PDB file of C-alpha atoms in Angstrom:
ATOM      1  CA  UNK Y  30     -19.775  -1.931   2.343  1.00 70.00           C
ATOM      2  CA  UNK Y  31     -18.878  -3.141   5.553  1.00 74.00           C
ATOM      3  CA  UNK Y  32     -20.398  -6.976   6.293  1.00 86.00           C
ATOM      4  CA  UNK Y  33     -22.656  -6.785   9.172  1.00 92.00           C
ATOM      5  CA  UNK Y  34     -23.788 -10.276  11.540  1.00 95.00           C
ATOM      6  CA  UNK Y  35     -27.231 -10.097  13.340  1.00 97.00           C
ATOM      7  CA  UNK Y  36     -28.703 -12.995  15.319  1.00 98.00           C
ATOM      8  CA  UNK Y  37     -31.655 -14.019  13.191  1.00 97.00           C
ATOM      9  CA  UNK Y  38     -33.935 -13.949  16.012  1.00 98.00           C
ATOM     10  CA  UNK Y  39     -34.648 -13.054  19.330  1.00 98.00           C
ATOM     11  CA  UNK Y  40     -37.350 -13.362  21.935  1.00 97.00           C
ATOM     12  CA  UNK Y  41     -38.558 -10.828  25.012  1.00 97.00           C
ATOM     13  CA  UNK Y  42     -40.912 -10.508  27.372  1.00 97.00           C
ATOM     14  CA  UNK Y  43     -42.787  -7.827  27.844  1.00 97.00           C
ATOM     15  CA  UNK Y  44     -41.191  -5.139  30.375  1.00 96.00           C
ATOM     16  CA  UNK Y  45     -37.878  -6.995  30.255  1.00 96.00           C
ATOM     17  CA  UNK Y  46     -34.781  -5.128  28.859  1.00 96.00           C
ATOM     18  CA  UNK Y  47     -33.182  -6.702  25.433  1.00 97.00           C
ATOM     19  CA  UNK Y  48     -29.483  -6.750  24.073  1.00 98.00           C
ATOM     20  CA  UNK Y  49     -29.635  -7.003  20.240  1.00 98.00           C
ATOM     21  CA  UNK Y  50     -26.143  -7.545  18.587  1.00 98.00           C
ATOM     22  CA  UNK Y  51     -24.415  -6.998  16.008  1.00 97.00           C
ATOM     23  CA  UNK Y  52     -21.324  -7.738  14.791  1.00 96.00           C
ATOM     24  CA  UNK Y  53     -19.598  -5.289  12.171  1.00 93.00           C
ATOM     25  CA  UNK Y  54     -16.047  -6.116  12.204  1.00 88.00           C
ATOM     26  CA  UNK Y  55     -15.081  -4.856   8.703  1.00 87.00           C
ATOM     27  CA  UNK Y  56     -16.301  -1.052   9.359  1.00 88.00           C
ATOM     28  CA  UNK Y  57     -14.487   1.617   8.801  1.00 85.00           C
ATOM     29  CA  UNK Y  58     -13.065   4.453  10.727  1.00 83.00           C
ATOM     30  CA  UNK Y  59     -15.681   6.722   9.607  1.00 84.00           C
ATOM     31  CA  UNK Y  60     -18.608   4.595   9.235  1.00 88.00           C
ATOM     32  CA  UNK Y  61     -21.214   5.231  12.163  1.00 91.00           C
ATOM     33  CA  UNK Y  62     -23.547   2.748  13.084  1.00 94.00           C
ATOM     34  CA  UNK Y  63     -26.758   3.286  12.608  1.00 94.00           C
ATOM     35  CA  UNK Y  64     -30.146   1.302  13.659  1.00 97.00           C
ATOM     36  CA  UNK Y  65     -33.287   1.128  12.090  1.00 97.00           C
ATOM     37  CA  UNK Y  66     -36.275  -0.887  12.566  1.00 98.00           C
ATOM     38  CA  UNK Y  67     -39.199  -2.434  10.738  1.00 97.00           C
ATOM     39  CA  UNK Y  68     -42.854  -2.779  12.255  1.00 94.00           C
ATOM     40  CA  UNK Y  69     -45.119  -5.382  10.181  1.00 89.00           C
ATOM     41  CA  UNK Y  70     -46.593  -3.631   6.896  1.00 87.00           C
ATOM     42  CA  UNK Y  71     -44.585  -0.574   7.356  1.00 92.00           C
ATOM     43  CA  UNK Y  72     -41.714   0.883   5.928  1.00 95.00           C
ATOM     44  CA  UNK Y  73     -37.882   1.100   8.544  1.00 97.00           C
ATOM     45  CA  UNK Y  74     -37.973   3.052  11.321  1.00 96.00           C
ATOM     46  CA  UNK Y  75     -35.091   4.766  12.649  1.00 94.00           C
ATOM     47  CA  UNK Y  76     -33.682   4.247  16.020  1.00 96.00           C
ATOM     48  CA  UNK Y  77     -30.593   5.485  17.281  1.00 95.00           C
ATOM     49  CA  UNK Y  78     -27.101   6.097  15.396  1.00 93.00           C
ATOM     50  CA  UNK Y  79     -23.384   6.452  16.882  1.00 92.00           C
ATOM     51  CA  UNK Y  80     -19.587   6.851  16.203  1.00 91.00           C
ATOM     52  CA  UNK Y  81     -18.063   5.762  18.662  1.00 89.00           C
ATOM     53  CA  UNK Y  82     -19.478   6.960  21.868  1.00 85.00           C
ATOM     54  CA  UNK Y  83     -22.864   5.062  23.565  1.00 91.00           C
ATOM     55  CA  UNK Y  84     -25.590   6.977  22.955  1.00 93.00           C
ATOM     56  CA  UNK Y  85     -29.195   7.426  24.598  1.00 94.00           C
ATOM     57  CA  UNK Y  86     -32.138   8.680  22.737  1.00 91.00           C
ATOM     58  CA  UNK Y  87     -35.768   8.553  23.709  1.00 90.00           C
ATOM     59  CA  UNK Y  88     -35.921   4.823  22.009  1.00 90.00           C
ATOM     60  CA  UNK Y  89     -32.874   3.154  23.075  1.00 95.00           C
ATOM     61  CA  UNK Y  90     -29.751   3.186  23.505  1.00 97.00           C
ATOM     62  CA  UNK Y  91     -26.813   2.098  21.408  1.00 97.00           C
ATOM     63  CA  UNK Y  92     -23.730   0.731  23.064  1.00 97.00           C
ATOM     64  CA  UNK Y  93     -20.298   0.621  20.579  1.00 95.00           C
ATOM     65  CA  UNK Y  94     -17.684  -1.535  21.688  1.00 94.00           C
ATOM     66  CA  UNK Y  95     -14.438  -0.025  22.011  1.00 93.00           C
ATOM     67  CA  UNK Y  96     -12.845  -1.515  18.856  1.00 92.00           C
ATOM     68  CA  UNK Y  97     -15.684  -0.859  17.176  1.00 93.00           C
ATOM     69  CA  UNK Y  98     -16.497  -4.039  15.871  1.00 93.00           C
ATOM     70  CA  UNK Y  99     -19.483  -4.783  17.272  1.00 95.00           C
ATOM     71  CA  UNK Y 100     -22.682  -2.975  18.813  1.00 96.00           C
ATOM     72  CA  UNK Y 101     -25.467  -3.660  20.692  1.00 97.00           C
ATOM     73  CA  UNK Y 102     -28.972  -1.284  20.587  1.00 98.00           C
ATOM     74  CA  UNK Y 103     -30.555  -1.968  24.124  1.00 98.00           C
ATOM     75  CA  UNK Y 104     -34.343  -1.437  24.569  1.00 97.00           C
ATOM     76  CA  UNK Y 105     -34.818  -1.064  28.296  1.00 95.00           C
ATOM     77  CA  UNK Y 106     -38.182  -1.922  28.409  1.00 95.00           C
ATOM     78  CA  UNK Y 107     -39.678  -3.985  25.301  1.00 96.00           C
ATOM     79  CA  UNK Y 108     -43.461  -3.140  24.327  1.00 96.00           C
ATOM     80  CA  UNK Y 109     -45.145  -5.256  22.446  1.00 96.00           C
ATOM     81  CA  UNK Y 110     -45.091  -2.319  20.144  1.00 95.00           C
ATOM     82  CA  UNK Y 111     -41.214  -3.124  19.668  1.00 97.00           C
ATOM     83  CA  UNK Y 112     -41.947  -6.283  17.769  1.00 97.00           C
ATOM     84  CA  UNK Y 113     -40.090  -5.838  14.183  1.00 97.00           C
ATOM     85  CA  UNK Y 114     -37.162  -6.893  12.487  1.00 98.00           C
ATOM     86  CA  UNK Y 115     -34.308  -4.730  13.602  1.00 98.00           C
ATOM     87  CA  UNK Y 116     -31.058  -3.498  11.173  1.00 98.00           C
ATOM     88  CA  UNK Y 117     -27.736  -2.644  12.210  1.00 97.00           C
ATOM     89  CA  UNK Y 118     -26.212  -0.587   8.882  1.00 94.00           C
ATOM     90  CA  UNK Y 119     -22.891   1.075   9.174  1.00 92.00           C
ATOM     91  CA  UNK Y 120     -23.136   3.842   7.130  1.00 88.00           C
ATOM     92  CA  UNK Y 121     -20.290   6.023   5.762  1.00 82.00           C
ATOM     93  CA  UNK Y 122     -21.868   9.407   4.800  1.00 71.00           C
ATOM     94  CA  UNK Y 123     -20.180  11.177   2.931  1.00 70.00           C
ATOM     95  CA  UNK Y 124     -20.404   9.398  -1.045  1.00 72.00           C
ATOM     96  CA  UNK Y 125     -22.519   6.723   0.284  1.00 79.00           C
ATOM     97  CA  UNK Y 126     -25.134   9.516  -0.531  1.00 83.00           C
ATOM     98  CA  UNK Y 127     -28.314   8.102   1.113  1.00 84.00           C
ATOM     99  CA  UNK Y 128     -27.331   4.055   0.373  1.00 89.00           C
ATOM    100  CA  UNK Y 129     -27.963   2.031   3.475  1.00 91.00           C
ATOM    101  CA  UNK Y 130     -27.329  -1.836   2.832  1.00 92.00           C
ATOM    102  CA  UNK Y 131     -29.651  -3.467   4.752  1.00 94.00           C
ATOM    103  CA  UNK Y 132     -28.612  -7.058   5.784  1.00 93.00           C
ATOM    104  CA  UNK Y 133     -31.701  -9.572   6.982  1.00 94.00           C
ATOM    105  CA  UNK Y 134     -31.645  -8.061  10.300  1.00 96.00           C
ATOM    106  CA  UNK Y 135     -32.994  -9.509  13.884  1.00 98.00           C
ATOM    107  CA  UNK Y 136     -36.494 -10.350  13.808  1.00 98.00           C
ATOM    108  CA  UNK Y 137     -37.675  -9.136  17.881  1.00 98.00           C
ATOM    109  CA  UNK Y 138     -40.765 -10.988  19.261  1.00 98.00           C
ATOM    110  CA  UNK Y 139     -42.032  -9.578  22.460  1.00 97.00           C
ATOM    111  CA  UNK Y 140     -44.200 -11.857  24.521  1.00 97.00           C
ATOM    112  CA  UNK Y 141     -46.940 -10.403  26.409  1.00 95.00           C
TER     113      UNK Y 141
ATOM    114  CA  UNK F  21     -45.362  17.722  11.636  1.00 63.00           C
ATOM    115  CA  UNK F  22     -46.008  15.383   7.860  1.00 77.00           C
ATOM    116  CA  UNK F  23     -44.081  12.132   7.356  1.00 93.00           C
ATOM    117  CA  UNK F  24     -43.119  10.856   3.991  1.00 97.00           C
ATOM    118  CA  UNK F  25     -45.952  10.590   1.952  1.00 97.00           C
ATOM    119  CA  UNK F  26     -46.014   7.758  -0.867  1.00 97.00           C
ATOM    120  CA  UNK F  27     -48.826   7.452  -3.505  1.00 97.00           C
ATOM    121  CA  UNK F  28     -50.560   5.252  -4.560  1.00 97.00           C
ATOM    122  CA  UNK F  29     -50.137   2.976  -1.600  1.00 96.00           C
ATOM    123  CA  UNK F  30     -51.383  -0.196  -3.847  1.00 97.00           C
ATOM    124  CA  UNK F  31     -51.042  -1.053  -7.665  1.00 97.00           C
ATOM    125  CA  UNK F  32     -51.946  -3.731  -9.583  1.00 98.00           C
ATOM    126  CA  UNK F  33     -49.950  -3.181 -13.163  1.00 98.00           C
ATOM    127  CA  UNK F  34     -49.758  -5.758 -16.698  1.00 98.00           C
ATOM    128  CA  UNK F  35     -46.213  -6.729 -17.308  1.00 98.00           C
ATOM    129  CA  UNK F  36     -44.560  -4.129 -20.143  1.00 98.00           C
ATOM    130  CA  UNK F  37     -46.938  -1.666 -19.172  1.00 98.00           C
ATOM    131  CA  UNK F  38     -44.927   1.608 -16.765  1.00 98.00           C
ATOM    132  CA  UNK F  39     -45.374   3.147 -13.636  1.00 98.00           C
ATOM    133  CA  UNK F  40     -44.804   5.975 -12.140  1.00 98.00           C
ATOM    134  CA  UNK F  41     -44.662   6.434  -8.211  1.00 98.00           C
ATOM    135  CA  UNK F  42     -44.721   9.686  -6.048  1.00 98.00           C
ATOM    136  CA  UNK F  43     -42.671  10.370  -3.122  1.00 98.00           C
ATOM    137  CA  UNK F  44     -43.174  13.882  -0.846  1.00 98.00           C
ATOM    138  CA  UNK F  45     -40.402  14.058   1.620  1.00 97.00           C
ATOM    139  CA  UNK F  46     -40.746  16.078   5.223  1.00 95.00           C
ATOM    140  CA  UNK F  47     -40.826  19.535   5.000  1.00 94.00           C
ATOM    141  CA  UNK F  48     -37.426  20.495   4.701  1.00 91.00           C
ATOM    142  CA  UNK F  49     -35.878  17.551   3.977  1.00 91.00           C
ATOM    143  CA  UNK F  50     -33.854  18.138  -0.007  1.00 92.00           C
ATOM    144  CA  UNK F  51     -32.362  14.193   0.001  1.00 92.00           C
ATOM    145  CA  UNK F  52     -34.467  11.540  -0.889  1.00 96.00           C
ATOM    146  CA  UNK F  53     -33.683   7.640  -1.613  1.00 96.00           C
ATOM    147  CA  UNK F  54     -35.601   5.184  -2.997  1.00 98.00           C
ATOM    148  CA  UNK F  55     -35.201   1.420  -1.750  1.00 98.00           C
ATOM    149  CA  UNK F  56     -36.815  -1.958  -3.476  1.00 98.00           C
ATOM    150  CA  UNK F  57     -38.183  -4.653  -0.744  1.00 97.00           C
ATOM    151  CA  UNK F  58     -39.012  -8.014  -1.630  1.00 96.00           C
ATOM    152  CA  UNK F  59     -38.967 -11.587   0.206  1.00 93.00           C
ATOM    153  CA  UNK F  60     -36.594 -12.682  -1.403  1.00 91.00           C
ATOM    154  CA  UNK F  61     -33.645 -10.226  -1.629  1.00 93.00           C
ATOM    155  CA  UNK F  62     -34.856  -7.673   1.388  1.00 94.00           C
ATOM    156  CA  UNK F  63     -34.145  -4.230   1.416  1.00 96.00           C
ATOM    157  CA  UNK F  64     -32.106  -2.858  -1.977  1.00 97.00           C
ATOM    158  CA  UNK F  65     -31.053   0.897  -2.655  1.00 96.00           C
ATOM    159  CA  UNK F  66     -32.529   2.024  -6.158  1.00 97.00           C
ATOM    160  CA  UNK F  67     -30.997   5.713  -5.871  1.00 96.00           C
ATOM    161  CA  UNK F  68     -30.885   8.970  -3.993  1.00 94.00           C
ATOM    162  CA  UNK F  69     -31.598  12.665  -5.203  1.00 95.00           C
ATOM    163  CA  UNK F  70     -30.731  15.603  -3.648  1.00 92.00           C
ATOM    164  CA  UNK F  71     -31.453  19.221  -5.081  1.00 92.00           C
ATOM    165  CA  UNK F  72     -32.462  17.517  -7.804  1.00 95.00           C
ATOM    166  CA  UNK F  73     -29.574  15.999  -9.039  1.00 95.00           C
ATOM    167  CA  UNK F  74     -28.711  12.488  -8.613  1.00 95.00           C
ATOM    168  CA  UNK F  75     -25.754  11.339  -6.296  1.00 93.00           C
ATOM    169  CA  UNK F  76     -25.813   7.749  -5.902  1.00 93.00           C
ATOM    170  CA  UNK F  77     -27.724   5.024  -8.373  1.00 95.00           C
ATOM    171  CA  UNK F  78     -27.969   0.845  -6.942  1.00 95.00           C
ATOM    172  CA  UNK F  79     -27.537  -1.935  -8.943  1.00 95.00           C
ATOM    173  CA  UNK F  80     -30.452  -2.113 -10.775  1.00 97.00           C
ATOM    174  CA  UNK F  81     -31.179  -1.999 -15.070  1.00 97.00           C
ATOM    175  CA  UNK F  82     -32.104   1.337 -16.736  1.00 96.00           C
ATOM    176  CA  UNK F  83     -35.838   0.811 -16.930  1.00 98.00           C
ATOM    177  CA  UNK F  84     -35.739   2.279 -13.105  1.00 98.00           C
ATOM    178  CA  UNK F  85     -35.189   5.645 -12.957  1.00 98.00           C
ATOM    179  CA  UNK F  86     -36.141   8.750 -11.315  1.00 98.00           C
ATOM    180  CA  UNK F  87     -36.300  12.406 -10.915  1.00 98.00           C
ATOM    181  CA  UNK F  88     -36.593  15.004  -8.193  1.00 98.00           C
ATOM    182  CA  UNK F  89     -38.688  18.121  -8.524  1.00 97.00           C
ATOM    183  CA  UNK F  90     -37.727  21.694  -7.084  1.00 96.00           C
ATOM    184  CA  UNK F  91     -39.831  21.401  -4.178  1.00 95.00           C
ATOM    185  CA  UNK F  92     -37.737  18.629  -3.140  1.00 95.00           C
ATOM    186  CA  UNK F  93     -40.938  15.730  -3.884  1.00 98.00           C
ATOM    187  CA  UNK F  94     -39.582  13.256  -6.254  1.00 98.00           C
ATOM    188  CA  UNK F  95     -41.007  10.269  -8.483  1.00 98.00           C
ATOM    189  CA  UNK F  96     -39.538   7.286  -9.598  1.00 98.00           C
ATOM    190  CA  UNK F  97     -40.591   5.240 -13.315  1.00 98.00           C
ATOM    191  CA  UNK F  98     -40.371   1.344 -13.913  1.00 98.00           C
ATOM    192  CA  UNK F  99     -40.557   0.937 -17.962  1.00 96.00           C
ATOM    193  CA  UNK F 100     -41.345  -2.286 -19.421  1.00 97.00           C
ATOM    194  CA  UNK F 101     -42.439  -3.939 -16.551  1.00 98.00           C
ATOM    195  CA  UNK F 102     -41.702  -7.603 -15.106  1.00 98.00           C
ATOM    196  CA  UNK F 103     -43.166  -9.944 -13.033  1.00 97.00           C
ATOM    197  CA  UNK F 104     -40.037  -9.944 -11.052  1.00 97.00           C
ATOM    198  CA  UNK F 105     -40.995  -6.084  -9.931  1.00 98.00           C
ATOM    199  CA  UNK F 106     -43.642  -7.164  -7.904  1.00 98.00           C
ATOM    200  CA  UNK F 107     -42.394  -5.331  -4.767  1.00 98.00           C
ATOM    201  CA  UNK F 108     -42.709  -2.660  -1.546  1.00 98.00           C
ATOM    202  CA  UNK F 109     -41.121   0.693  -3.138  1.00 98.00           C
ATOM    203  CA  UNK F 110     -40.358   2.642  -0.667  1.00 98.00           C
ATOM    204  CA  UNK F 111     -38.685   6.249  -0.482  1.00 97.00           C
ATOM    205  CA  UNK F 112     -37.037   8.199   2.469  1.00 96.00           C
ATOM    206  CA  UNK F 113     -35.978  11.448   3.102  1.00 95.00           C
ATOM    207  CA  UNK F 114     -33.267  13.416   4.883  1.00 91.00           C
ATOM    208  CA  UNK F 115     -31.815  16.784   5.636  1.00 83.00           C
ATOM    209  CA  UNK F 116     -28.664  15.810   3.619  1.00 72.00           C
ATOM    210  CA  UNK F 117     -26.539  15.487   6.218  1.00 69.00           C
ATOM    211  CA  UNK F 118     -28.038  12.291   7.711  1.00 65.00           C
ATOM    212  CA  UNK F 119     -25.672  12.296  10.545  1.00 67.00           C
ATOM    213  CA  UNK F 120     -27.761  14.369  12.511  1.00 66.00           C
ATOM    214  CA  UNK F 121     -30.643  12.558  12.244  1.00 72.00           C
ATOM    215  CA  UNK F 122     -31.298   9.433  10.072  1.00 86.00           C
ATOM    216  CA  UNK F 123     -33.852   9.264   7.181  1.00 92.00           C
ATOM    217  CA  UNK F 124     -37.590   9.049   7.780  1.00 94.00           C
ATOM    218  CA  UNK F 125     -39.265   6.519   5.621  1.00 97.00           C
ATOM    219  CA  UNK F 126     -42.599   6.515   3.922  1.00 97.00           C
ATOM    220  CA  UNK F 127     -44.758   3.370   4.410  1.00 96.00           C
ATOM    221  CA  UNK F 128     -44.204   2.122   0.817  1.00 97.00           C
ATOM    222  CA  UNK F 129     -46.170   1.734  -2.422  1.00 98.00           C
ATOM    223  CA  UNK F 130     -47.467  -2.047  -3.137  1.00 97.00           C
ATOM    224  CA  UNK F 131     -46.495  -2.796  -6.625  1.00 98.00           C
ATOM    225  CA  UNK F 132     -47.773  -6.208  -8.056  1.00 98.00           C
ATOM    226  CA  UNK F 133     -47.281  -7.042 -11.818  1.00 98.00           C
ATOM    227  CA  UNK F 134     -49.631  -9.638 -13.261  1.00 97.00           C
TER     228      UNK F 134
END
């Protein structure tokens, strides 16, 4: 499994864009990198996956850095709803057959 | 439409007794994994099903297992249990190609062992 690097926390305001990292620099060629989140008391969320392309979805978007090795998932307006601890996973597909390694992950606070 | 339903929600079991807990994945959805959460070692793959058959299995001893059912809704067993697995079970569920749209968790059953 690829080895993934997440800032262990990070702090918004409310109605102010935020640029979560992560750093995957082991991934392979055909892993995409997928996001998921986790509210208090509840079990992930998912948020937004890509290849290689950015990609927009209703939630965020998720910007993949050329080489690959590193990714950032960009909420452009934080709610204090987006408050949760937040996984990058590259996953593989394929025979990884529904195993996503979750590292420790980002833990967001939003500040009203 | 339904999420991913897990039951019971909370359970309070006596170490070497066994549970059993119940997963019912979205409509649709024939892939379903089941993940271990605890403070201390976070989120840990268990094993996935799909059309009943198992693909993938996680590091874990032989007193967890599972099974999926026809209708796609699947259970997993802890035998013999241990104060150690005290934990937030939680299953999730996919089309099978999970490419096209990640897998949709269920909020997780509350094991504690005493």
């Amino acid at each position: 499994d690829a080895k993934t690097t997440q800032p262990n926390s990070m702090e918004s305001n409310e109605e102010e864009p935020v640029h979560l990292p992560c750093n995957h620099s082991t991934i392979s060629g055909t892993d995409y990198i997928h996001w998921y989140r986790q509210l208090p008391s509840q079990g992930p969320e998912y948020v937004i996956h890509g290849l290689t392309s950015n990609v927009n979805n209703r939630m965020a978007s998720l910007a993949i850095a050329e080489d690959r090795k590193s990714s950032t998932l960009i909420l452009h307006r934080a709610t204090l709803r987006d408050a949760a601890v937040y996984y990058c996973i590259p996953y593989a597909g394929g025979t990884s057959y529904g195993k996503l390694t979750f590292g420790q992950g980002t833990i967001l606070t939003v500040h009203p | 439409k339904a999420g991913v339903t897990q039951t019971p929600r909370y359970l309070i079991k006596t170490r070497g007794q066994q549970v059993t807990l119940s997963c019912s994945p979205i409509s649709g959805h024939r892939s379903v994994s089941w993940y271990q959460q605890t403070p201390g070692q976070g989120l840990q793959f268990l094993f996935e099903y799909f059309s009943e058959t198992q693909r993938n299995k996680g590091n874990f001893p032989g007193r967890f297992s599972g099974r999926q059912f026809s209708n796609s809704r699947s259970e997993m067993n802890v035998s013999t249990l241990e104060l150690g697995d005290s934990a937030l079970y939680l299953c999730a569920s996919s089309l099978g190609t999970v490419h096209l749209s990640g897998y949709t968790f269920g909020s997780g059953t509350r094991l504690t062992v005493v």
